[in-house]
Every structure is written in C-alpha cells, then in structure tokens.
Tab-separated table of C-alpha atoms in Angstrom:
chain	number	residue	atom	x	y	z
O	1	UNK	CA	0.000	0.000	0.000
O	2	UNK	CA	2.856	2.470	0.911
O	3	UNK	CA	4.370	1.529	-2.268
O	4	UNK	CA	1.053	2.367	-4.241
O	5	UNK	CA	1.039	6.071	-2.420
O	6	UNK	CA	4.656	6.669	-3.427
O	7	UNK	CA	4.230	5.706	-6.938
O	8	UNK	CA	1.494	8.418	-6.770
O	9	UNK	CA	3.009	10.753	-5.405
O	10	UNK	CA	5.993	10.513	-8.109
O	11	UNK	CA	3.614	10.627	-10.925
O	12	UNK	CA	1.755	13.572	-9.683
O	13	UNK	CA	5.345	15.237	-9.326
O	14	UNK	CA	6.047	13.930	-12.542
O	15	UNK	CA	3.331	15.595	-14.179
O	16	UNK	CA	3.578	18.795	-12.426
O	17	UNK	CA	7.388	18.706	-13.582
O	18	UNK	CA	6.458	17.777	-16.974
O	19	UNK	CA	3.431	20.789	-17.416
O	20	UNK	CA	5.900	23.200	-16.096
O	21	UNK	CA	8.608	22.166	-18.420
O	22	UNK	CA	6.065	22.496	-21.678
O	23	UNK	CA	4.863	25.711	-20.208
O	24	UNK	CA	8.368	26.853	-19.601
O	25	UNK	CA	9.111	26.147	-23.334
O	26	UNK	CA	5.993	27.649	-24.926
O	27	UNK	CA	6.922	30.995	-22.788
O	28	UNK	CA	10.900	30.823	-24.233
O	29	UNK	CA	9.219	30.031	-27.890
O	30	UNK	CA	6.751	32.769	-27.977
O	31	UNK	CA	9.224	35.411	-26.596
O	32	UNK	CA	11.681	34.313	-29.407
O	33	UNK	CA	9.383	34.887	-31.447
O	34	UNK	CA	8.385	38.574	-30.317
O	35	UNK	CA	11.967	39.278	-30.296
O	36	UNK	CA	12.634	38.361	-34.277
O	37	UNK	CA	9.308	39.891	-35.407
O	38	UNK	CA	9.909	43.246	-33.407
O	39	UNK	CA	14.013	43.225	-34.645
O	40	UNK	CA	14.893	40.375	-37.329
O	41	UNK	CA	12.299	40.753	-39.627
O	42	UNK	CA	8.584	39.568	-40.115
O	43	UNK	CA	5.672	38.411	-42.053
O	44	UNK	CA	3.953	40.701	-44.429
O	45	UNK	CA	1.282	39.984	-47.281
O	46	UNK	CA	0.807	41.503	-50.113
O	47	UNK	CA	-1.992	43.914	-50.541
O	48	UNK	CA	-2.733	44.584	-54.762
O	49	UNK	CA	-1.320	44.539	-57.528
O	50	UNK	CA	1.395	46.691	-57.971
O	51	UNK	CA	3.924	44.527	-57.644
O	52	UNK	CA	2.592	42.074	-60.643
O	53	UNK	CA	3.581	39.982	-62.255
O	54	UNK	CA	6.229	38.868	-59.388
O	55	UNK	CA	4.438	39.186	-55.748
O	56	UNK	CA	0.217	38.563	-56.296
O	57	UNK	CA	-2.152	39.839	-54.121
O	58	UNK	CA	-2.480	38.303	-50.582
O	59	UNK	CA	1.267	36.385	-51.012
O	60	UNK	CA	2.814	36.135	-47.909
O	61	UNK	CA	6.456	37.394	-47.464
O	62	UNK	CA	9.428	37.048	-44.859
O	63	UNK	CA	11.209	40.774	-44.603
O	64	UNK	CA	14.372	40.854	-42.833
O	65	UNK	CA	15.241	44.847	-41.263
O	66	UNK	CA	18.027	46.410	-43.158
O	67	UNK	CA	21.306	46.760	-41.910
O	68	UNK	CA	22.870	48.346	-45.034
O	69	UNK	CA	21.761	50.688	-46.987
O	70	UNK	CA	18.874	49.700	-49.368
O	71	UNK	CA	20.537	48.328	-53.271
O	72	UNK	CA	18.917	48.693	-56.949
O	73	UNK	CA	16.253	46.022	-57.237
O	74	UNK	CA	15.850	45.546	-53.422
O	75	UNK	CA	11.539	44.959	-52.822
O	76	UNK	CA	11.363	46.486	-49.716
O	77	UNK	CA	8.983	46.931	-47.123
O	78	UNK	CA	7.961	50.853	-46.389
O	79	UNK	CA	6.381	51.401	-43.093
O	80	UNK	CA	5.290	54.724	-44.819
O	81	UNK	CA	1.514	53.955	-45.620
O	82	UNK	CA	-0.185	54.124	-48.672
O	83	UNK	CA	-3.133	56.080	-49.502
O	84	UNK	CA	-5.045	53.159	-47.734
O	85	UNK	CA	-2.998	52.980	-44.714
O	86	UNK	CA	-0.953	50.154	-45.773
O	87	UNK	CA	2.703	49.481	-45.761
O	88	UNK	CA	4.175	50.061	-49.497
O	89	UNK	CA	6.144	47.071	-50.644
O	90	UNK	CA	7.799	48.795	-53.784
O	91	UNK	CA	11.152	47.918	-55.579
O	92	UNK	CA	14.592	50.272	-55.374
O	93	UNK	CA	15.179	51.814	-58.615
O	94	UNK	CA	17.297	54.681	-57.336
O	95	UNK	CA	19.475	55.231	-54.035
O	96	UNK	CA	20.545	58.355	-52.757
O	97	UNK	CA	22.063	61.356	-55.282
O	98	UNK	CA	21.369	59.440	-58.651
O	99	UNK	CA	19.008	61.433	-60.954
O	100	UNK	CA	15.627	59.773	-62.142
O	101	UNK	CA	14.293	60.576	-65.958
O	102	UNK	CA	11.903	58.689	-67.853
O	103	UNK	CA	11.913	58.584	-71.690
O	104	UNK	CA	7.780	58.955	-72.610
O	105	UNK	CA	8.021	57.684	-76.357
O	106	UNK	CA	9.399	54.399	-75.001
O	107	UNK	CA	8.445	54.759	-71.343
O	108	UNK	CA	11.663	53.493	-69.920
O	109	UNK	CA	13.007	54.683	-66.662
O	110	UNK	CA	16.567	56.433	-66.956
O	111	UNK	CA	18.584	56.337	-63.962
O	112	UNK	CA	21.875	58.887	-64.250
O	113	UNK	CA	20.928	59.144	-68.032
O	114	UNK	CA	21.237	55.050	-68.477
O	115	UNK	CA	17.870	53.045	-69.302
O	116	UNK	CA	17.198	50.191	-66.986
O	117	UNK	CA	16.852	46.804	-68.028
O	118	UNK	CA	13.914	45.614	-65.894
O	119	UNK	CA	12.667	41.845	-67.056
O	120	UNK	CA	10.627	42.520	-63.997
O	121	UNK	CA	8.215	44.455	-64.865
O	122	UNK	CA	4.598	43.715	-65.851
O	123	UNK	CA	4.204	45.652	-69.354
O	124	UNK	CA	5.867	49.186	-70.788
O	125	UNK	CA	5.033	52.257	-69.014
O	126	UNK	CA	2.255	54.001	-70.758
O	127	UNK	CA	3.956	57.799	-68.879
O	128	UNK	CA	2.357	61.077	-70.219
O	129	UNK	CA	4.432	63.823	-68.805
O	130	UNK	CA	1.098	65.508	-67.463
O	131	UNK	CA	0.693	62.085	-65.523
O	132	UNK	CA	4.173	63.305	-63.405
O	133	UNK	CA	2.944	65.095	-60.080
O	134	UNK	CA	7.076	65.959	-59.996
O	135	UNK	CA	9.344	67.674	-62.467
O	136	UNK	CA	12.382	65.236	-63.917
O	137	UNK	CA	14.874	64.619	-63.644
O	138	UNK	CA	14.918	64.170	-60.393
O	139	UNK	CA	17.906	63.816	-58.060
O	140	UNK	CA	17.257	61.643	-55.416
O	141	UNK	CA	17.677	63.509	-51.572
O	142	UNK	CA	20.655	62.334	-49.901
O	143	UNK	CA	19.280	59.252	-47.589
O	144	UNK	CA	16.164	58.654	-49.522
O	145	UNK	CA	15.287	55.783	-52.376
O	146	UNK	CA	12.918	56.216	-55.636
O	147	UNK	CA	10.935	53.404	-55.614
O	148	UNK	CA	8.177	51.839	-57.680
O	149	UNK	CA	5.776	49.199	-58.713
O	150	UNK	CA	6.903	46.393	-60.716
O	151	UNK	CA	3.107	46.866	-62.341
O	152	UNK	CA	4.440	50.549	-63.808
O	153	UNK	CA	0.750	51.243	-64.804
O	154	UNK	CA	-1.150	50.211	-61.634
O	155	UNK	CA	1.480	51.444	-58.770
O	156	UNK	CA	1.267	54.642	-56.274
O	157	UNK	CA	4.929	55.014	-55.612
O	158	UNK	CA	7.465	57.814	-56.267
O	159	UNK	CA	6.618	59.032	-59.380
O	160	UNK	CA	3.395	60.781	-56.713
O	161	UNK	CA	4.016	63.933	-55.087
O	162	UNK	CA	2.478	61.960	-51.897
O	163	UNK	CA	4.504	59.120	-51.663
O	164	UNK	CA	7.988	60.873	-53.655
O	165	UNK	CA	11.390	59.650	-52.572
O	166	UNK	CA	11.185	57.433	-49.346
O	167	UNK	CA	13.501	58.242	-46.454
O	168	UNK	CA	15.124	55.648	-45.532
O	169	UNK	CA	14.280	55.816	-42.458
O	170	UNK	CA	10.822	54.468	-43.179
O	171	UNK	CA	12.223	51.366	-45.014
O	172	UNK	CA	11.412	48.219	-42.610
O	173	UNK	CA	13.402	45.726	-44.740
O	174	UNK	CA	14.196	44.050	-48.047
O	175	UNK	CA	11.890	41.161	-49.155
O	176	UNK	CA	14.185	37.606	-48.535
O	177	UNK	CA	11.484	35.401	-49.419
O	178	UNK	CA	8.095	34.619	-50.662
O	179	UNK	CA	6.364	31.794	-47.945
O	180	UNK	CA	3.117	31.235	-49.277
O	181	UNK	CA	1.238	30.545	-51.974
O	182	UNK	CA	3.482	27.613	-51.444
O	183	UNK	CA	3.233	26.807	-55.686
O	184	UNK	CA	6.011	29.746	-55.721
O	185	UNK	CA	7.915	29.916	-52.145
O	186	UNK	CA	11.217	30.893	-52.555
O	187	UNK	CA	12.924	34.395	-53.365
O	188	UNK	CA	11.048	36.616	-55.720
O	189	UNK	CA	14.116	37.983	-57.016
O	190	UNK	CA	16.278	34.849	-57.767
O	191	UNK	CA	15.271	34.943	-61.431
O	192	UNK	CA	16.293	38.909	-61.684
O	193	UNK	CA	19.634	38.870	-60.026
C-alpha cells in the first residue's frame, strides 16, 4: 500500500514537472518569437497589384530589417503607408544622389541618363508627362530611395508627389522570401539577379 502512495506521489510530481517544463518552453518560444518579429524581420502579405507579375495579391512574405543601406532592385517593405494605410512594398530603382528621368516615347526609366533593363516588370510604361505630379529629372535627396511598382501602370509610388522619394528611415526591410502561396515559395528575385 505504501508503495502504491509513493508511486502516486511521483507521478503527480512527474506531471507537475512535466506541465511546467512544456509551459516553460511555450513561454521561451513565444518570446523568441516577439523578439525576431519586433528586430529580425517579419511576415507581411501583399496587398494589390502593384507589384505584378512577381508578388500577387495576398502572397505572404518574410522581410528581414536592413542593416545596409537599401541596393537597386531591393523589394522592400515601407512602413510609410499608402493612400489606404498600408505598408508600401515597392522595388529600389534609385538610391541616394542618382538622378531619375523617364523617356515617354518608349516609357523606360533612366537612372543617371542610363535606361534600366527591368525583365521585372509587368508591361511598358504608358507615362504622359502631365501624368508626373514631380518635375524630372529628379535627383534623389541624400538618404532617400525612388521606388516603384513592378506593375508601372497600376502602382502609387514615387513618381506621386504623396509618396515621392522614401527616407530611408521608413524602409522596414528588403523582401528575402516569398512563404506562401506555397506553388512559388522561394525568393522573388532569384530569377532577376
């Protein structure tokens, strides 16, 4: 009978052990967690279509903070909001001190008098210079980016007086890889770098 009680007794303590160490884990997890959201990166999805054809509506994406200064091509996340209180996930087309043009019979972008070659993009710009809220070129403000829509025709980015070159400052992080729809997980850039 003693020996019955003990037994008891040990597997009560065992439990009670056990619970704590489980709860004891799921507190270490979730504060890992809360610590690489809030200074690593985090999970953002995609709201429109601006970015088409590469990141769809509603894809989910891993952004990593930036410790360097932001690079041509770079889809970063802007804490800036949109016009709909959204973060702007855009793409870097100029960095700080390089002069933006745009040539409207063939509706290329001209960075420092060079055309870009941008396989990413959805279609040709259709650009009427009475579409530009600013006058080009453009030099970008020291520690600010020009960025923009890989859908040129269907994107509120710099080319609007109310969005204009981003401050750095407001950039969260660069885009490191595309999570779900799972069809397409990987990095959204890999086939333009």
């Amino acid at each position: 009978m003693n020996e019955e009680l003990n037994l008891e007794e040990k597997t009560g303590f065992s439990f009670a052990r056990e619970a704590y160490d489980w709860v004891e884990s799921a507190i270490t997890a979730l504060v890992f967690v809360v610590v690489i959201f809030t200074f690593v990166g985090m999970i953002i999805s995609v709201n429109g279509s601006s970015m088409e054809p590469n990141l769809q509506h509603n894809d989910r994406l891993i952004c990593v903070r930036m410790f360097s200064p932001p690079q041509y091509k770079d889809i970063v996340v802007i804490t800036k909001p949109d016009n709909r209180n959204n973060p702007l996930i855009k793409r870097v087309i100029a960095t700080s001190g390089q002069t933006v043009d745009f040539d409207v019979e063939t509706g290329t972008v001209l960075v420092n008098g060079v055309a870009l070659d941008e396989p990413y993009i959805a279609e040709e710009m259709e650009l009427y210079m009475s579409d530009l809220d600013e006058t080009y070129p453009l030099t970008v403000p020291e520690g600010h980016v020009f960025v923009m829509g890989d859908n040129r025709n269907n994107s509120w980015d710099s080319r609007e007086r109310s969005v204009g070159p981003i401050d750095e400052r407001y950039i969260f992080g660069r885009v490191l890889y595309r999570m779900m729809p799972y069809d397409k997980m990987g990095d959204p850039n890999k086939a333009y770098k």
